[in-house]
mmCIF file of C-alpha atoms in Angstrom:
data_model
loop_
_atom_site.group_PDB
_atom_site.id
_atom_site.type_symbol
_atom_site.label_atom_id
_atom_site.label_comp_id
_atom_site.label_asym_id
_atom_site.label_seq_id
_atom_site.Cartn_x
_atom_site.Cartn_y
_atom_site.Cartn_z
ATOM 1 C CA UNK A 1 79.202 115.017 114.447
ATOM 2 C CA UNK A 2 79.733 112.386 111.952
ATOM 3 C CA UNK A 3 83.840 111.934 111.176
ATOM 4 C CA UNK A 4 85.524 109.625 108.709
ATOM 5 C CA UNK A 5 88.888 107.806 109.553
ATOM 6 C CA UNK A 6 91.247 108.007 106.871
ATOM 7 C CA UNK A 7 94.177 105.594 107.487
ATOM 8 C CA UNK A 8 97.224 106.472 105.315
ATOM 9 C CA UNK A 9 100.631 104.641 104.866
ATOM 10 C CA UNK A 10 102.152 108.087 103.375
ATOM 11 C CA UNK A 11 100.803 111.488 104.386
ATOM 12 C CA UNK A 12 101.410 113.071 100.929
ATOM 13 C CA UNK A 13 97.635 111.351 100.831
ATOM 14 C CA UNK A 14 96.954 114.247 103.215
ATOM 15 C CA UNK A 15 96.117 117.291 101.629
ATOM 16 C CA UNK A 16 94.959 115.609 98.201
ATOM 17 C CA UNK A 17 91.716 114.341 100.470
ATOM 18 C CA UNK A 18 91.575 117.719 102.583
ATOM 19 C CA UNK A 19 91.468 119.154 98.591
ATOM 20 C CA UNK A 20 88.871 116.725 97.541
ATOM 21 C CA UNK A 21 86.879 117.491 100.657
ATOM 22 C CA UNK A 22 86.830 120.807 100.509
ATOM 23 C CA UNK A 23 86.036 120.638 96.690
ATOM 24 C CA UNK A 24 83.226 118.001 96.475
ATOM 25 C CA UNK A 25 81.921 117.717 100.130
ATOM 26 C CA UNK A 26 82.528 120.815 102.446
ATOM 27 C CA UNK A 27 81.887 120.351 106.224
ATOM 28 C CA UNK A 28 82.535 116.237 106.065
ATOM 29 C CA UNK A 29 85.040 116.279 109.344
ATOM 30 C CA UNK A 30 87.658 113.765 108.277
ATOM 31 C CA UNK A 31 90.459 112.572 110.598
ATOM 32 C CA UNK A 32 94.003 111.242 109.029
ATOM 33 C CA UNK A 33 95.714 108.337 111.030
ATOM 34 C CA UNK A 34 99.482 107.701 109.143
ATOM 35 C CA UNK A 35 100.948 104.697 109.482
ATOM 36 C CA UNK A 36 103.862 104.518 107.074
ATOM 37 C CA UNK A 37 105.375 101.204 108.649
ATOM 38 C CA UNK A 38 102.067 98.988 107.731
ATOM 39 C CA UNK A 39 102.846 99.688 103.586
ATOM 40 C CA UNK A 40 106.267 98.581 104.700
ATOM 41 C CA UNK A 41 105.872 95.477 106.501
ATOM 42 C CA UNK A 42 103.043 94.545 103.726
ATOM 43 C CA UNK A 43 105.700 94.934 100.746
ATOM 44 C CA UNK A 44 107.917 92.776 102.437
ATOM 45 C CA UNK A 45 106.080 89.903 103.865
ATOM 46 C CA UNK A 46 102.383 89.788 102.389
ATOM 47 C CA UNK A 47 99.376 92.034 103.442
ATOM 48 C CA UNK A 48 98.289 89.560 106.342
ATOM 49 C CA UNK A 49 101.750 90.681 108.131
ATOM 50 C CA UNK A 50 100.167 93.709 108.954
ATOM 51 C CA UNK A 51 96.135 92.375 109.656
ATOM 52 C CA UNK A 52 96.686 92.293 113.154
ATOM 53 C CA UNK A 53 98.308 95.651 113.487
ATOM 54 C CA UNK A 54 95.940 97.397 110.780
ATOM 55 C CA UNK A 55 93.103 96.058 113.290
ATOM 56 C CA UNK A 56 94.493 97.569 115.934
ATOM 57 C CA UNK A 57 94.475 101.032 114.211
ATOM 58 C CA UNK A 58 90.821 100.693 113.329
ATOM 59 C CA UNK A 59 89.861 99.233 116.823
ATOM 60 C CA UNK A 60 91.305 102.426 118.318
ATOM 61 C CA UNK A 61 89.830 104.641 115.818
ATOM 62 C CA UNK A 62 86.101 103.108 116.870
ATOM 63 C CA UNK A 63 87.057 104.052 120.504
ATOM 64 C CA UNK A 64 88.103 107.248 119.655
ATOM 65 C CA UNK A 65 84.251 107.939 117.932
ATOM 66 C CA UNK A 66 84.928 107.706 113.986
ATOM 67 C CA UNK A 67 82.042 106.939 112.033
ATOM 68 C CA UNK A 68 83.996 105.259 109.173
ATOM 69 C CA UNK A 69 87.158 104.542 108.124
ATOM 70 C CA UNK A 70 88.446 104.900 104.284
ATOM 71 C CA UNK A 71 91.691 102.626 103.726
ATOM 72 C CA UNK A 72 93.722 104.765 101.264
ATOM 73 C CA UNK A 73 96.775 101.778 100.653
ATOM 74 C CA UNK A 74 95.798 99.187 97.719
ATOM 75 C CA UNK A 75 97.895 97.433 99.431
ATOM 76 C CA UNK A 76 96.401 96.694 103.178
ATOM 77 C CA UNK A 77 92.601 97.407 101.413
ATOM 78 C CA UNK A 78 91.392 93.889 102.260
ATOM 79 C CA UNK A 79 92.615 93.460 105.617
ATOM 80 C CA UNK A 80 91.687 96.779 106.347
ATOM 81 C CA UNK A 81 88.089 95.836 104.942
ATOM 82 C CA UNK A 82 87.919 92.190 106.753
ATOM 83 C CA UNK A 83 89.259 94.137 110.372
ATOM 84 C CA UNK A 84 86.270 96.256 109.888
ATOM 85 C CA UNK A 85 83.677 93.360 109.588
ATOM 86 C CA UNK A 86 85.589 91.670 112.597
ATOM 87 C CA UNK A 87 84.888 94.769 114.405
ATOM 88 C CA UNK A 88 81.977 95.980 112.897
ATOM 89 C CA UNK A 89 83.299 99.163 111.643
ATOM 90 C CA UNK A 90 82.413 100.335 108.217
ATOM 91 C CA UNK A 91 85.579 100.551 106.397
ATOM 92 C CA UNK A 92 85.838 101.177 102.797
ATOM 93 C CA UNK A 93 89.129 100.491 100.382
ATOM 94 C CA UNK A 94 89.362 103.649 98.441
ATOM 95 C CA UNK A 95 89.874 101.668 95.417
ATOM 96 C CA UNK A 96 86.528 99.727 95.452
ATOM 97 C CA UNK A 97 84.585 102.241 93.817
ATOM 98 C CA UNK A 98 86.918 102.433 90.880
ATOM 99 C CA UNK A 99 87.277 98.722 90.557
ATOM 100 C CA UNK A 100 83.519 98.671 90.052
ATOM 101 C CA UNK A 101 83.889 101.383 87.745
ATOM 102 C CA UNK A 102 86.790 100.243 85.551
ATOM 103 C CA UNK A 103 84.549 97.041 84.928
ATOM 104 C CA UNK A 104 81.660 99.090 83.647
ATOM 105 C CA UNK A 105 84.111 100.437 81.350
ATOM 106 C CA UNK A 106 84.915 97.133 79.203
ATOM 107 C CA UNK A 107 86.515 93.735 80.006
ATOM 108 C CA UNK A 108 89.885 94.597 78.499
ATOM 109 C CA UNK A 109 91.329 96.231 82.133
ATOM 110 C CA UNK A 110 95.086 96.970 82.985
ATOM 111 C CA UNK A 111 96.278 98.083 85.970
ATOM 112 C CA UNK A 112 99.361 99.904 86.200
ATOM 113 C CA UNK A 113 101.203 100.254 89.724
ATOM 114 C CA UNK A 114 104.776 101.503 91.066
ATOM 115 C CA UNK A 115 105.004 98.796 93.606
ATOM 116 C CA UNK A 116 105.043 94.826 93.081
ATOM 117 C CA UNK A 117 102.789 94.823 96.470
ATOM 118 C CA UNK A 118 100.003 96.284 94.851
ATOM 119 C CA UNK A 119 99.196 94.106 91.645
ATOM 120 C CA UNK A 120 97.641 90.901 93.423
ATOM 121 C CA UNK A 121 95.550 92.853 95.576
ATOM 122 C CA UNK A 122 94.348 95.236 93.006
ATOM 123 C CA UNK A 123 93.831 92.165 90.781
ATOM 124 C CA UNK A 124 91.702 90.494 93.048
ATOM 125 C CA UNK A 125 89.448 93.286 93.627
ATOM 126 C CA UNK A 126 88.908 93.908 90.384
ATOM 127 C CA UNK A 127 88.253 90.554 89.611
ATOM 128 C CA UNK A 128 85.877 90.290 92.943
ATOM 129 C CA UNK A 129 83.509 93.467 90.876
ATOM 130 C CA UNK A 130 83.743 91.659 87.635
ATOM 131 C CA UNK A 131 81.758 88.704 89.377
ATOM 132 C CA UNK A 132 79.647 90.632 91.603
ATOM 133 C CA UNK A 133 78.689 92.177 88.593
ATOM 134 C CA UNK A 134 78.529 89.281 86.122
ATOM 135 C CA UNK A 135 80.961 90.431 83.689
ATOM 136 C CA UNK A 136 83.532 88.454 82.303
ATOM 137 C CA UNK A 137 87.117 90.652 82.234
ATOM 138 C CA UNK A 138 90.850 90.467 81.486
ATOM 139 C CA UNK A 139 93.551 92.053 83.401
ATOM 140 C CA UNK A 140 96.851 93.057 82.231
ATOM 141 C CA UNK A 141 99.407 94.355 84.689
ATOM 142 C CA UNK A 142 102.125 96.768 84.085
ATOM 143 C CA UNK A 143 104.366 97.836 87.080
ATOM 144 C CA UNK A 144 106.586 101.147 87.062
ATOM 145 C CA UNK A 145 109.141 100.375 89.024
ATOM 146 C CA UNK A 146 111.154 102.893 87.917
ATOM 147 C CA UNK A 147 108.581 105.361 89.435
ATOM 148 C CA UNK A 148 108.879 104.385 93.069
ATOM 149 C CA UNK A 149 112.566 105.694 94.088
ATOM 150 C CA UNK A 150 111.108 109.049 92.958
ATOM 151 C CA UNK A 151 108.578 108.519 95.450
ATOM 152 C CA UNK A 152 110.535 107.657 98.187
ATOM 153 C CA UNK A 153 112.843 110.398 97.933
ATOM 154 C CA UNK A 154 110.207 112.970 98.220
ATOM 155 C CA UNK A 155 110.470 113.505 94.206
ATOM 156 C CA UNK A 156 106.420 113.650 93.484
ATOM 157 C CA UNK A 157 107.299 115.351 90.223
ATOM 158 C CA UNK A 158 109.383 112.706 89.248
ATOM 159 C CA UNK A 159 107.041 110.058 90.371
ATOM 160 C CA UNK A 160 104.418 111.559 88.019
ATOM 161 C CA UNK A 161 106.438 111.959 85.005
ATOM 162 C CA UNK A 162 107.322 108.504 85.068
ATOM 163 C CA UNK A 163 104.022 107.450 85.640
ATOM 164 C CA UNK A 164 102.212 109.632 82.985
ATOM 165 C CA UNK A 165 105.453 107.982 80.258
ATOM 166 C CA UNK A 166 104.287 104.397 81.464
ATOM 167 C CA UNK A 167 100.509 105.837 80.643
ATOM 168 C CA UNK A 168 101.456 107.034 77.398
ATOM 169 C CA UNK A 169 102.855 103.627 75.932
ATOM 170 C CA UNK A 170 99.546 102.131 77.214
ATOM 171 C CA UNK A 171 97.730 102.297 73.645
ATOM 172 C CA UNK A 172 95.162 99.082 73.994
ATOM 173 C CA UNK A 173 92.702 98.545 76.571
ATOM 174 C CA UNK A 174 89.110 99.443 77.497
ATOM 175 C CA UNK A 175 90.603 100.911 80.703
ATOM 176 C CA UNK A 176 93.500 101.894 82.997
ATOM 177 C CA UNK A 177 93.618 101.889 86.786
ATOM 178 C CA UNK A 178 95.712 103.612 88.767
ATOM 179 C CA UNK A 179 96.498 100.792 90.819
ATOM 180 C CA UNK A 180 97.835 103.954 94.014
ATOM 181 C CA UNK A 181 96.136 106.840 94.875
ATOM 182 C CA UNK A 182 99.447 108.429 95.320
ATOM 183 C CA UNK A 183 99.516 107.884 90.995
ATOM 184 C CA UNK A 184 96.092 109.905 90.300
ATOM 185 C CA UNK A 185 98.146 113.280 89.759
ATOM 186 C CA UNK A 186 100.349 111.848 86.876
ATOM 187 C CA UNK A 187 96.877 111.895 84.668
ATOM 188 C CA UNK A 188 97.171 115.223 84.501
ATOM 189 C CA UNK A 189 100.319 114.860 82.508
ATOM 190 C CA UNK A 190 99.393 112.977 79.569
ATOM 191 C CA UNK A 191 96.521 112.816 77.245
ATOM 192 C CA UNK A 192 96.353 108.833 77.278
ATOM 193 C CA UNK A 193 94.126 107.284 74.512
ATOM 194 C CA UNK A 194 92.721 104.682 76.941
ATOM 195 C CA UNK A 195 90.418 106.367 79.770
ATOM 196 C CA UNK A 196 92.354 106.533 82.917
ATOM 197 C CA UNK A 197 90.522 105.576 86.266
ATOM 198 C CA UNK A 198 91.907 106.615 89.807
ATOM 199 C CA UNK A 199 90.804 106.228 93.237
ATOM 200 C CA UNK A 200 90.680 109.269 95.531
ATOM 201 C CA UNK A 201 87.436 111.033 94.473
ATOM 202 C CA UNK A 202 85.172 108.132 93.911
ATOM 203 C CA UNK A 203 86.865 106.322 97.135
ATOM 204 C CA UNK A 204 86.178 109.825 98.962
ATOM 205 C CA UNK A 205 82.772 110.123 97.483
ATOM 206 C CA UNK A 206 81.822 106.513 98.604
ATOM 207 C CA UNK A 207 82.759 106.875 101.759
ATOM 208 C CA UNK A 208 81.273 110.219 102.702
ATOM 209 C CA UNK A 209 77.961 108.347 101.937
ATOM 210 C CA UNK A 210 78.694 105.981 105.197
ATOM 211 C CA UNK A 211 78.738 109.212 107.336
#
């Protein structure tokens, strides 16, 4: 049987993808691997502080039979993505398939994140769809820091309220991305007047499509 990787650096990302699974594609087998330190080490010295380890996680997930592996951190995406190539193991950032789909949207983009560590590689990926599809774009970043102590106290309710306020003073833009997947709930508590794009679903959708 087919069964997709998902490597975590929080397991709150746990049962939102067992929910999505079980919503939009029942029977897909999917196997969590947490690794809280590699978010760690990347906010405090640069995503390539953690290529070598994040490779080792994937290497050992091909031994162990995966299929696939779906990178849920904005953070570690690209070296997730360039230890997969190394090792030839499809792996997937789970924000891809909404940086493709925030440039459909329009060129005037802003990403909003909780964490400084986010923003450049969000950024670049966005940037890296823009050219692949020939579109010219702007990107405007906001960080909530504000938001993240919520988070790391275990305060999710928190960490969406404060979210969904820094949503609601976004009032110009063709498009917002939730630069975390740990943000997409705080949608649900404003009615923002700029479409709001996040990336579980479409990252879970793309990557069921490897297996």
């Amino acid at each position: 049987m087919s069964t997709l990787a998902l490597l975590h650096t929080s397991a709150v990302h746990v049962p939102v993808f067992d929910a999505l699974r079980d919503e939009d594609h029942p029977g897909l087998e999917l196997r969590h691997l947490v690794y809280e330190e590699l978010l760690g080490r990347a906010r405090e010295s640069g995503p390539a502080a953690v290529a070598a380890a994040t490779r080792d996680v994937i290497a050992r997930a091909r031994e162990e039979g995966v299929t696939a592996v779906l990178c849920t951190c904005s953070s570690i995406g690209a070296v997730a993505e360039a230890a997969g190539a190394e090792l030839g193991v499809p792996v997937l950032r789970s924000d891809r398939p909404m940086a493709a789909a925030a440039v459909a949207h329009g060129p005037d983009i802003v990403v909003l994140a909780t964490v400084e560590s986010t923003v450049g590689p969000t950024t670049e990926l966005i940037r890296e769809e823009a050219a692949a599809a020939g579109r010219e774009i702007s990107v405007r970043t906001v960080v909530a820091d504000r938001a993240w102590p919520h988070f790391e106290k275990g305060d999710l309710e928190g960490y969406y309220r404060v979210v969904a306020e820094e949503l609601e003073a976004i009032v110009e833009g063709d498009v917002i991305v939730l630069a975390q997947g740990s943000m997409a709930p705080a949608a649900q508590y404003v009615a923002s007047s700029v479409p709001v794009l996040s990336s579980p679903r479409l990252g879970l959708a793309a990557a069921a499509s490897l297996v």
